[in-house]
GROMACS .gro file of C-alpha atoms in nm:
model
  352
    1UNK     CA    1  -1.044   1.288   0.803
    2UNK     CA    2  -1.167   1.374   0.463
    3UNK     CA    3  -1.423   1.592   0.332
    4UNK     CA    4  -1.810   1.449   0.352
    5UNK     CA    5  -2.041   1.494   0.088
    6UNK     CA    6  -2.408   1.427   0.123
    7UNK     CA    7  -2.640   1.261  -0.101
    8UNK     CA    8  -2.986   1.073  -0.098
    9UNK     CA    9  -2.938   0.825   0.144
   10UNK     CA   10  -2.528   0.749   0.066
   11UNK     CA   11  -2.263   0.945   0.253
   12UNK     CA   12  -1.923   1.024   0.028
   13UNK     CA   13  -1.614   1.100   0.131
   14UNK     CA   14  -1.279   1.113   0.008
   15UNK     CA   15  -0.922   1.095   0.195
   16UNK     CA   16  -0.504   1.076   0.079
   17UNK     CA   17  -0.457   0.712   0.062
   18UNK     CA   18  -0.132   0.761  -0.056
   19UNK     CA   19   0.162   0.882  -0.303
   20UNK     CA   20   0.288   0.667  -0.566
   21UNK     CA   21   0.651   0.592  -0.581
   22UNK     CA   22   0.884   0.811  -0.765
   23UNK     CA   23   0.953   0.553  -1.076
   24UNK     CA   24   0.579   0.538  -1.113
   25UNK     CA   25   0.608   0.947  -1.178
   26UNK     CA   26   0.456   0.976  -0.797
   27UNK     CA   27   0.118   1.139  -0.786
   28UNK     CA   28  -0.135   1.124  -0.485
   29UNK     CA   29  -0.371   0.807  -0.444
   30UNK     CA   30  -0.732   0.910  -0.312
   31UNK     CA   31  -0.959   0.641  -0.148
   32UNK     CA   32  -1.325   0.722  -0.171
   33UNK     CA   33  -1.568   0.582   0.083
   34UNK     CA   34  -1.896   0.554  -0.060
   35UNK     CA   35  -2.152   0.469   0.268
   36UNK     CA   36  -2.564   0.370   0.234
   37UNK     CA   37  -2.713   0.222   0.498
   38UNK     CA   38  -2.655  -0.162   0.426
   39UNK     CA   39  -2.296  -0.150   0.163
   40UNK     CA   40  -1.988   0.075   0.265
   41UNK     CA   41  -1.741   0.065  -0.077
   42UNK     CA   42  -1.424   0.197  -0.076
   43UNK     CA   43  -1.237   0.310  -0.426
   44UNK     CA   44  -0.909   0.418  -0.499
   45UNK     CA   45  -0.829   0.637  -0.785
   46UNK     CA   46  -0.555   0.428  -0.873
   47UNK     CA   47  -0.671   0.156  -1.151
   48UNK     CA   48  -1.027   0.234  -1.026
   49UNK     CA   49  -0.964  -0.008  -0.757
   50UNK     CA   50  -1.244  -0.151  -0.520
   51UNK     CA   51  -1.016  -0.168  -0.234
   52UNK     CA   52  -1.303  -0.246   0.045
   53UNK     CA   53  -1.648  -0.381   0.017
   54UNK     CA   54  -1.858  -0.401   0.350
   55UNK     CA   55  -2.176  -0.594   0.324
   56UNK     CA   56  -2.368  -0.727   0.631
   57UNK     CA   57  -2.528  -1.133   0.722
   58UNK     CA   58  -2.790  -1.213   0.828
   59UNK     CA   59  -2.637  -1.147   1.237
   60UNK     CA   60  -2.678  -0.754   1.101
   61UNK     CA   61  -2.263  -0.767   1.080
   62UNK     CA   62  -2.065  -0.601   0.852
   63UNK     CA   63  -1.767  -0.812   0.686
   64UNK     CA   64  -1.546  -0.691   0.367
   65UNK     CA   65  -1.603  -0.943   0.127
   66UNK     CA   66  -1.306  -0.818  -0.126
   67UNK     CA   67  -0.949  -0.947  -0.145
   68UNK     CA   68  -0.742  -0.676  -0.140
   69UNK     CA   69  -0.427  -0.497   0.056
   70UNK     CA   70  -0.436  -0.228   0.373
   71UNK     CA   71  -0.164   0.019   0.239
   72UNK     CA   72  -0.121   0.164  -0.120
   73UNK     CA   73   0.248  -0.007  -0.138
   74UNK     CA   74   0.038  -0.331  -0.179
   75UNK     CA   75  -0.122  -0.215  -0.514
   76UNK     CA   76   0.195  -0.071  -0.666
   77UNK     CA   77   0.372  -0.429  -0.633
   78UNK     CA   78   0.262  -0.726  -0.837
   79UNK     CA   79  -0.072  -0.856  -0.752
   80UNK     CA   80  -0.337  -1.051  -0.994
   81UNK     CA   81  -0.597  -0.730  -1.081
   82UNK     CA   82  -0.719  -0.706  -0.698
   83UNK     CA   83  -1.058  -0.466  -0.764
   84UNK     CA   84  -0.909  -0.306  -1.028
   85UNK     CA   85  -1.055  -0.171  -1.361
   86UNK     CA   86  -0.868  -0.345  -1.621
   87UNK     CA   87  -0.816  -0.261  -2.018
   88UNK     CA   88  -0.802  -0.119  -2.247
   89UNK     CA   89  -0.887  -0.479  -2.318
   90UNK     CA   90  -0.980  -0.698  -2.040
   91UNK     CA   91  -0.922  -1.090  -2.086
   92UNK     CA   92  -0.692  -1.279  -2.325
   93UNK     CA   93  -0.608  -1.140  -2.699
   94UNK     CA   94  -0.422  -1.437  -2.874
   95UNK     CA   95  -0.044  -1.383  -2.935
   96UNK     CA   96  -0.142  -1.012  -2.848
   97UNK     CA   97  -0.230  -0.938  -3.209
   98UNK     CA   98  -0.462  -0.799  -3.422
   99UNK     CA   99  -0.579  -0.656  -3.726
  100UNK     CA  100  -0.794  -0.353  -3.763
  101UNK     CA  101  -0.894  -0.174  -4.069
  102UNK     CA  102  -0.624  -0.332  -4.254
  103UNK     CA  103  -0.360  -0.246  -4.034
  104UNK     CA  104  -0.177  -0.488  -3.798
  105UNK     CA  105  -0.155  -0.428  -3.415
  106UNK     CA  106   0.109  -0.598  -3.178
  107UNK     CA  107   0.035  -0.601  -2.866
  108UNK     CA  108   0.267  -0.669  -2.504
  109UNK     CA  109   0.266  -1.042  -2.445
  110UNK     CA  110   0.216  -1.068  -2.038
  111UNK     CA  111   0.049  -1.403  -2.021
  112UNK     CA  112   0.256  -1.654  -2.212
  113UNK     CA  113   0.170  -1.645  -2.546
  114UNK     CA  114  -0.070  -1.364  -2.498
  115UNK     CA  115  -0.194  -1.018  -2.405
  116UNK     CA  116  -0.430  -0.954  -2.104
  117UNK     CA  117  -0.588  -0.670  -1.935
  118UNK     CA  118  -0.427  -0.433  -2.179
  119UNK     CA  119  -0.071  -0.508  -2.136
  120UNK     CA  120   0.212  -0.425  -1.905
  121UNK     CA  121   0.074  -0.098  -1.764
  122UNK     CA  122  -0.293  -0.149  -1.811
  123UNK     CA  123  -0.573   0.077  -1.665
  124UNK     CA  124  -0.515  -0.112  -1.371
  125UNK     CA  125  -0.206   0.078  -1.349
  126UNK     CA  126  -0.266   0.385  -1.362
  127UNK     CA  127  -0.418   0.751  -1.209
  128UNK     CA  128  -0.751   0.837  -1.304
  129UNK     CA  129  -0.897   1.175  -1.215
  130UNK     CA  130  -1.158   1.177  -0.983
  131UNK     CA  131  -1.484   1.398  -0.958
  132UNK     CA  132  -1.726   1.327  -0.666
  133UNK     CA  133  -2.121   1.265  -0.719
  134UNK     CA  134  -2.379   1.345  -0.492
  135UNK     CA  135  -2.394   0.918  -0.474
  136UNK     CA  136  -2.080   0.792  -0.583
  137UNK     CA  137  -1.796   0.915  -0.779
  138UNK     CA  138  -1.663   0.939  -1.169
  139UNK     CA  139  -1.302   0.896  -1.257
  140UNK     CA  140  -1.155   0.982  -1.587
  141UNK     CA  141  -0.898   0.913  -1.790
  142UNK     CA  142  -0.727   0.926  -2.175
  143UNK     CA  143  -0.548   0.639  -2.307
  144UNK     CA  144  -0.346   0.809  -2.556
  145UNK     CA  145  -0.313   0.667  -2.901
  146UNK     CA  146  -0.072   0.387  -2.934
  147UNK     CA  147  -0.047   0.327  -2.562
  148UNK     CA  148   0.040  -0.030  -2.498
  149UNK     CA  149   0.010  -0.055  -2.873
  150UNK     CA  150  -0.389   0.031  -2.921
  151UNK     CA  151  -0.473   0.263  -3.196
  152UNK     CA  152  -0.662   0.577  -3.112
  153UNK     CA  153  -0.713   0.878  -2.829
  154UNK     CA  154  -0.910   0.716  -2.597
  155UNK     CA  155  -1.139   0.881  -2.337
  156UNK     CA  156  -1.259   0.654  -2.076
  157UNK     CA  157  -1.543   0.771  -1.790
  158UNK     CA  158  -1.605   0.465  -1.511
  159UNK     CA  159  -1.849   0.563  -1.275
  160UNK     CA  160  -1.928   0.408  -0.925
  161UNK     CA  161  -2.285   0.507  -0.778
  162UNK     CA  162  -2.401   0.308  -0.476
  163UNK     CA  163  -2.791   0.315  -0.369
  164UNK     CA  164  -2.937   0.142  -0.071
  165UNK     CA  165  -2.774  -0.216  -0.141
  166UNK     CA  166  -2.696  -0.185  -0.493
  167UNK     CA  167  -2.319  -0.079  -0.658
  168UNK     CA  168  -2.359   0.043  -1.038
  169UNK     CA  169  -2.055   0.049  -1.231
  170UNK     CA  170  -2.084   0.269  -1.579
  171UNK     CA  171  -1.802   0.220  -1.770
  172UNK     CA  172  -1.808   0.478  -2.092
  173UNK     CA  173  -1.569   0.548  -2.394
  174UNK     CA  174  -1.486   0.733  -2.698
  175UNK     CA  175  -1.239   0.697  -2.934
  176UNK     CA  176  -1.031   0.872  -3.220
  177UNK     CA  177  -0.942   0.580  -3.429
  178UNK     CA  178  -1.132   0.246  -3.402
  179UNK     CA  179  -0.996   0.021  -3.160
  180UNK     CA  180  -1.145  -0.272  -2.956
  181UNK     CA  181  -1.233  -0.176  -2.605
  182UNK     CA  182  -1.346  -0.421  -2.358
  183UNK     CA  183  -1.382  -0.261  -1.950
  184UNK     CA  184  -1.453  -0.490  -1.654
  185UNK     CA  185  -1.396  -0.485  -1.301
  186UNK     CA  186  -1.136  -0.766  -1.129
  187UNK     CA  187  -1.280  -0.778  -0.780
  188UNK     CA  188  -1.199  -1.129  -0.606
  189UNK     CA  189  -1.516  -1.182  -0.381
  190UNK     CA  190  -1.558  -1.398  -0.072
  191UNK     CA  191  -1.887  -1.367   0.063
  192UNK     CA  192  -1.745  -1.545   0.400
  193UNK     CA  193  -1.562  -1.221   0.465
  194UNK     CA  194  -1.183  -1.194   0.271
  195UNK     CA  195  -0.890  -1.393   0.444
  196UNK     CA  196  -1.151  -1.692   0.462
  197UNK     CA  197  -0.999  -1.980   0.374
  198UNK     CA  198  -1.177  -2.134   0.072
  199UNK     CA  199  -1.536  -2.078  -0.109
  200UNK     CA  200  -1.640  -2.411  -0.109
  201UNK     CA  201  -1.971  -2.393   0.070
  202UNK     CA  202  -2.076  -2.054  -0.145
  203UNK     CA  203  -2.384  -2.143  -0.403
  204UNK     CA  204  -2.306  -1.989  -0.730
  205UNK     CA  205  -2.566  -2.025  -1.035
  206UNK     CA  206  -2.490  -1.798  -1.391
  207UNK     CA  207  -2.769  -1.729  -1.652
  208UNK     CA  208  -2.581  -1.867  -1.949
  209UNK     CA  209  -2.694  -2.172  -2.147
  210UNK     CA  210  -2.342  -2.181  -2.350
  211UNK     CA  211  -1.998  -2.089  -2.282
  212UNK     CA  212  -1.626  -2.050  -2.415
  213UNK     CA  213  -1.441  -2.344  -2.437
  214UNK     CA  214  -1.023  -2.272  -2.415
  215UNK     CA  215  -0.687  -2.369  -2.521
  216UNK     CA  216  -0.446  -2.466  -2.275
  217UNK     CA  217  -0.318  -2.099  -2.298
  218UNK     CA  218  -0.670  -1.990  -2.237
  219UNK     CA  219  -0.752  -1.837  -2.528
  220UNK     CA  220  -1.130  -1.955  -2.644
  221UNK     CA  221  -1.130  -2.210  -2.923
  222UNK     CA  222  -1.425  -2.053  -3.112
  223UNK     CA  223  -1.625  -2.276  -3.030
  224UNK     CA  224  -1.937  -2.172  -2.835
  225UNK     CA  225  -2.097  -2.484  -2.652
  226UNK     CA  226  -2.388  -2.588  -2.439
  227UNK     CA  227  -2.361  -2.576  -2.106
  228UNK     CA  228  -2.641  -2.857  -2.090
  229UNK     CA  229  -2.490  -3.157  -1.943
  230UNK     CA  230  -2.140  -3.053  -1.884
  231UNK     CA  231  -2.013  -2.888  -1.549
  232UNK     CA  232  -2.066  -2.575  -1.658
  233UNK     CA  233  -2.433  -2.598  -1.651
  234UNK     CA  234  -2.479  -2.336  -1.351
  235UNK     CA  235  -2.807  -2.238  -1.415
  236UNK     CA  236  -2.924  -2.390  -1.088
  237UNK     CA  237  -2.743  -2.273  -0.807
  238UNK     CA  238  -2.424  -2.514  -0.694
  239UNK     CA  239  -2.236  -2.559  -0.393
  240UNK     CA  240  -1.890  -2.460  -0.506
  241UNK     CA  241  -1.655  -2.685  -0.391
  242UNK     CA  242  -1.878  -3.062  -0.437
  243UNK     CA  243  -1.932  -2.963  -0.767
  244UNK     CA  244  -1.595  -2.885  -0.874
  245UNK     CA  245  -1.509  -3.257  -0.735
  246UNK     CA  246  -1.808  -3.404  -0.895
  247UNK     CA  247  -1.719  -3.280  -1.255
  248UNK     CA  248  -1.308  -3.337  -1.166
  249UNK     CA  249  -1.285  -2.931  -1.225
  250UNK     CA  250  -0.992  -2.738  -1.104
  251UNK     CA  251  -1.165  -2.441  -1.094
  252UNK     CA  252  -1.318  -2.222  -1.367
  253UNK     CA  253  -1.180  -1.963  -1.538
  254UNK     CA  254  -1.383  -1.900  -1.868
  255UNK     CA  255  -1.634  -1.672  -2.029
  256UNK     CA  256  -2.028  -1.744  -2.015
  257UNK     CA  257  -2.257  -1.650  -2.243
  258UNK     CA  258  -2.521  -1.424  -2.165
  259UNK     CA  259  -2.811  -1.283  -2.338
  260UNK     CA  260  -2.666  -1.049  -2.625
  261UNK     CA  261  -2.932  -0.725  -2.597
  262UNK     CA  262  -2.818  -0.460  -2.433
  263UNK     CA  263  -3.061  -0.406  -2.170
  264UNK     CA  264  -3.029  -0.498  -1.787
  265UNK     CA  265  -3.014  -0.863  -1.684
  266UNK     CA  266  -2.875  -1.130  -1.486
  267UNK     CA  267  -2.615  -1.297  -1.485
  268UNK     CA  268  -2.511  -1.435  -1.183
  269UNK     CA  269  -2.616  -1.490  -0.852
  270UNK     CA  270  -2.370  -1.610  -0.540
  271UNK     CA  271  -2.487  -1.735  -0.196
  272UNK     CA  272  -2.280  -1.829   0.155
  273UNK     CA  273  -2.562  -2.005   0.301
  274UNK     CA  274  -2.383  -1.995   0.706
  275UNK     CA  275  -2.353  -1.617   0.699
  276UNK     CA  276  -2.677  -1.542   0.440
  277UNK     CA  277  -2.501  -1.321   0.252
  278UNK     CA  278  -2.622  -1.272  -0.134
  279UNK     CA  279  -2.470  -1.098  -0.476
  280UNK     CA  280  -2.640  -1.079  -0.733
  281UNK     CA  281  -2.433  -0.930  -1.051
  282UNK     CA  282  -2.681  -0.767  -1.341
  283UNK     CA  283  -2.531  -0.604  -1.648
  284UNK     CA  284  -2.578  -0.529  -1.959
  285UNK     CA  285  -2.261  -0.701  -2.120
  286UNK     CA  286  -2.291  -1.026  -2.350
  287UNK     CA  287  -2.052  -1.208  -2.128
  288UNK     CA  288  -1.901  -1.319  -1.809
  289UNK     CA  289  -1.601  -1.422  -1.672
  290UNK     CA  290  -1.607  -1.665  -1.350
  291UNK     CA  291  -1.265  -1.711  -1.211
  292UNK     CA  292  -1.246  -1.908  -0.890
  293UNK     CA  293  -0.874  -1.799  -0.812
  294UNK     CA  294  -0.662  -2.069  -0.950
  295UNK     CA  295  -0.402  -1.850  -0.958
  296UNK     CA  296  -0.406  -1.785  -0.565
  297UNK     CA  297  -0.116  -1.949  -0.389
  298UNK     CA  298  -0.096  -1.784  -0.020
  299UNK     CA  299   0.200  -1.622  -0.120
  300UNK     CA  300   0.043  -1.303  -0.117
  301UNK     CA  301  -0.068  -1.121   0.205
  302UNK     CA  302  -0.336  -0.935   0.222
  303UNK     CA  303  -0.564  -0.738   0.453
  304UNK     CA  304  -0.491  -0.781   0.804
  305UNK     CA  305  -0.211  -0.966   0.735
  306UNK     CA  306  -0.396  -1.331   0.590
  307UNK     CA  307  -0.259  -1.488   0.287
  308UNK     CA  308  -0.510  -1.574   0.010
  309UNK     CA  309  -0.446  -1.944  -0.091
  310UNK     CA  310  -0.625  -2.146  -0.383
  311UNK     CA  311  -0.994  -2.078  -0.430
  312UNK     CA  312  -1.003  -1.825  -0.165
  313UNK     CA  313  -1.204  -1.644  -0.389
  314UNK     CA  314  -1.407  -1.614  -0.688
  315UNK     CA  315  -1.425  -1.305  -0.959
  316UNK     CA  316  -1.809  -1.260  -1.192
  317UNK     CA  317  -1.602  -0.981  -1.455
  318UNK     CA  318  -1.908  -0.880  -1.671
  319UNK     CA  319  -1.762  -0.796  -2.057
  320UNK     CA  320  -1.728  -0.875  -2.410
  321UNK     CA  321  -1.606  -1.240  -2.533
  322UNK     CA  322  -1.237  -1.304  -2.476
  323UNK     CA  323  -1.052  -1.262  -2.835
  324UNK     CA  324  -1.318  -1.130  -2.972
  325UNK     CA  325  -1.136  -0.895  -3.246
  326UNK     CA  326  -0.969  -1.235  -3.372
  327UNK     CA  327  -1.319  -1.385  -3.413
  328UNK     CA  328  -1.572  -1.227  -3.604
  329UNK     CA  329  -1.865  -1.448  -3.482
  330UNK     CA  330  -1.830  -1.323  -3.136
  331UNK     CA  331  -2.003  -1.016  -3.050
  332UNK     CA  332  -1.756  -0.721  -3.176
  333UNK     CA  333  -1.550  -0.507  -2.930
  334UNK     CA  334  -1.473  -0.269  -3.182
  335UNK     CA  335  -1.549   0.081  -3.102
  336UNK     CA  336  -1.572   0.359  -3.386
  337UNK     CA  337  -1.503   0.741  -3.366
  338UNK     CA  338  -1.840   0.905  -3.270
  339UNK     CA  339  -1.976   0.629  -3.148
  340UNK     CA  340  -2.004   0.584  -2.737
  341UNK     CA  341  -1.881   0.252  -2.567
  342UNK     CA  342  -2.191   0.244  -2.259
  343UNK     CA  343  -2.223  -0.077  -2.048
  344UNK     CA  344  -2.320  -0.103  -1.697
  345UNK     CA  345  -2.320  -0.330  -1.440
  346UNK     CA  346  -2.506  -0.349  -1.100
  347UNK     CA  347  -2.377  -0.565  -0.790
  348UNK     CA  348  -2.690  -0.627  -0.529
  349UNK     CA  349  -2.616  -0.739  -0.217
  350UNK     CA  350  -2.873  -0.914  -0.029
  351UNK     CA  351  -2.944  -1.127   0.294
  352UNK     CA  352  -3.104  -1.470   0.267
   0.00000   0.00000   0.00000
């Protein structure tokens, strides 16, 4: 089966999940099972990918609460980020361009007008050498300079850890040339169990008193606005699905804004009252992304063979402001030789 590594309290192992096809240079995909006594996570080293997520309700049952696919051919065809890391710039750069010391970058346009999660063959993408942990397990990787059109050598650490009910995610870099780097993880969650149909009766609340208001490509219009009022006042929890009809929403997919230091906090908090289940998401980032899955049509099948319609799911990415190197009054993603890109987030799952 694999080979089992011990730790305090989490269990690790590590199996061949896979081989990637030819075209894609081949290369073997490894799933890592990382196993406490209440969360069993399962990672592949391709993109980083949360492929498996088993939490339990409040019956004591385990359910996978991740959207994702059984069989490594699943991942290597088009899919929207399932539990992948994505960057080297997650989120929407406008008209994928930029300008950094002077010098103009021009980036892959893969989302209309734009650039998101780093381009065609983003981290998502890609192989990242793995090193088990006595808890968890730390894959590397180096974005050479001028992949996808970024400047710089980049050398990227993202570390899973998993203790008792909490996942830590520890996403580090370094670069050779400034460039903006911006990590996050594209998990779609549904706390239900995946292949549920909808996450209308889940209770979501976010920490964020303002947010990013968007173009109709997506891209944020600078301004930053209160939530106060609106129907993106989260701050007390919401049932999902009367809210989005009370407010006439389609479904969110925009950046909240979160405390700016860089020490732990919260930032959200989602609840499916008929099974108990709980996530909370902590990090140390200035912003998150909710997504509710707008994107989701059923045309894609999943795990177990169940198609993932509309709002079958949500996403909480933790990161930096969407366009943030086009606007200089959100926080910078700009990351300078010798100096360390560090941000962490924690997911904590919970029973209520």
């Amino acid at each position: 089966r694999g080979t089992r590594f011990g730790g305090a309290m989490t269990e690790v192992t590590r199996e061949v999940f896979g081989h990637m096809p030819q075209e894609e240079g081949g290369g073997e995909v490894e799933k890592f099972t990382l196993k406490s006594g209440s969360v069993k996570v399962e990672i592949l080293s391709l993109g980083c990918i949360i492929a498996a997520l088993e939490t339990r309700g409040r019956d004591g049952v385990f359910s996978d609460v991740v959207l994702g696919f059984d069989t490594l051919e699943g991942y290597t065809r088009k899919h929207p980020f399932f539990g992948a890391v994505v960057g080297r710039v997650a989120n929407r750069i406008a008209k994928g361009r930029f300008t950094v010391d002077g010098k103009k970058y021009q980036l892959f346009l893969n989302n209309g007008p734009n650039s998101l999660h780093g381009g065609a063959r983003g981290f998502d993408k890609v192989l990242w050498s793995p090193q088990v942990l006595p808890n968890g397990v730390c894959f590397f990787r180096l974005s050479p300079n001028g992949e996808e059109g970024y400047p710089g050598d980049l050398q990227v650490w993202v570390t899973y850890t998993l203790s008792g009910e909490e996942l830590a995610i520890n996403y580090r870099a370094q670069t050779s040339k400034t460039t903006p780097v911006n990590l996050t993880n594209h998990a779609y969650f549904n706390l239900a169990g995946q292949g549920s149909r909808d996450i209308y009766d889940h209770e979501i609340s976010i920490e964020a008193d303002s947010y990013l208001p968007v173009d109709n490509t997506k891209i944020p219009t600078g301004e930053v606005a209160a939530v106060q009022g609106t129907g993106f006042d989260l701050r007390q929890p919401v049932e999902l699905g009367k809210h989005l009809q009370k407010f006439g929403l389609d479904g969110f997919d925009h950046n909240f804004c979160l405390q700016q230091e860089q020490a732990r906090h919260l930032a959200a908090r989602a609840c499916h009252p008929p099974t108990g289940r709980v996530m909370e998401v902590h990090t140390t980032q200035p912003g998150i992304q909710f997504y509710t899955g707008n994107n989701l049509d059923g045309s894609l099948k999943g795990k177990g063979a169940v198609v993932y319609p509309k709002h079958s799911a949500f996403c909480l990415e933790t990161q930096n402001w969407p366009d943030a190197v086009n606007k200089p009054h959100f926080p910078s993603t700009l990351l300078h030789p010798g100096e360390e890109y560090n941000h962490t987030t924690w997911l904590v799952f919970s029973t209520a």
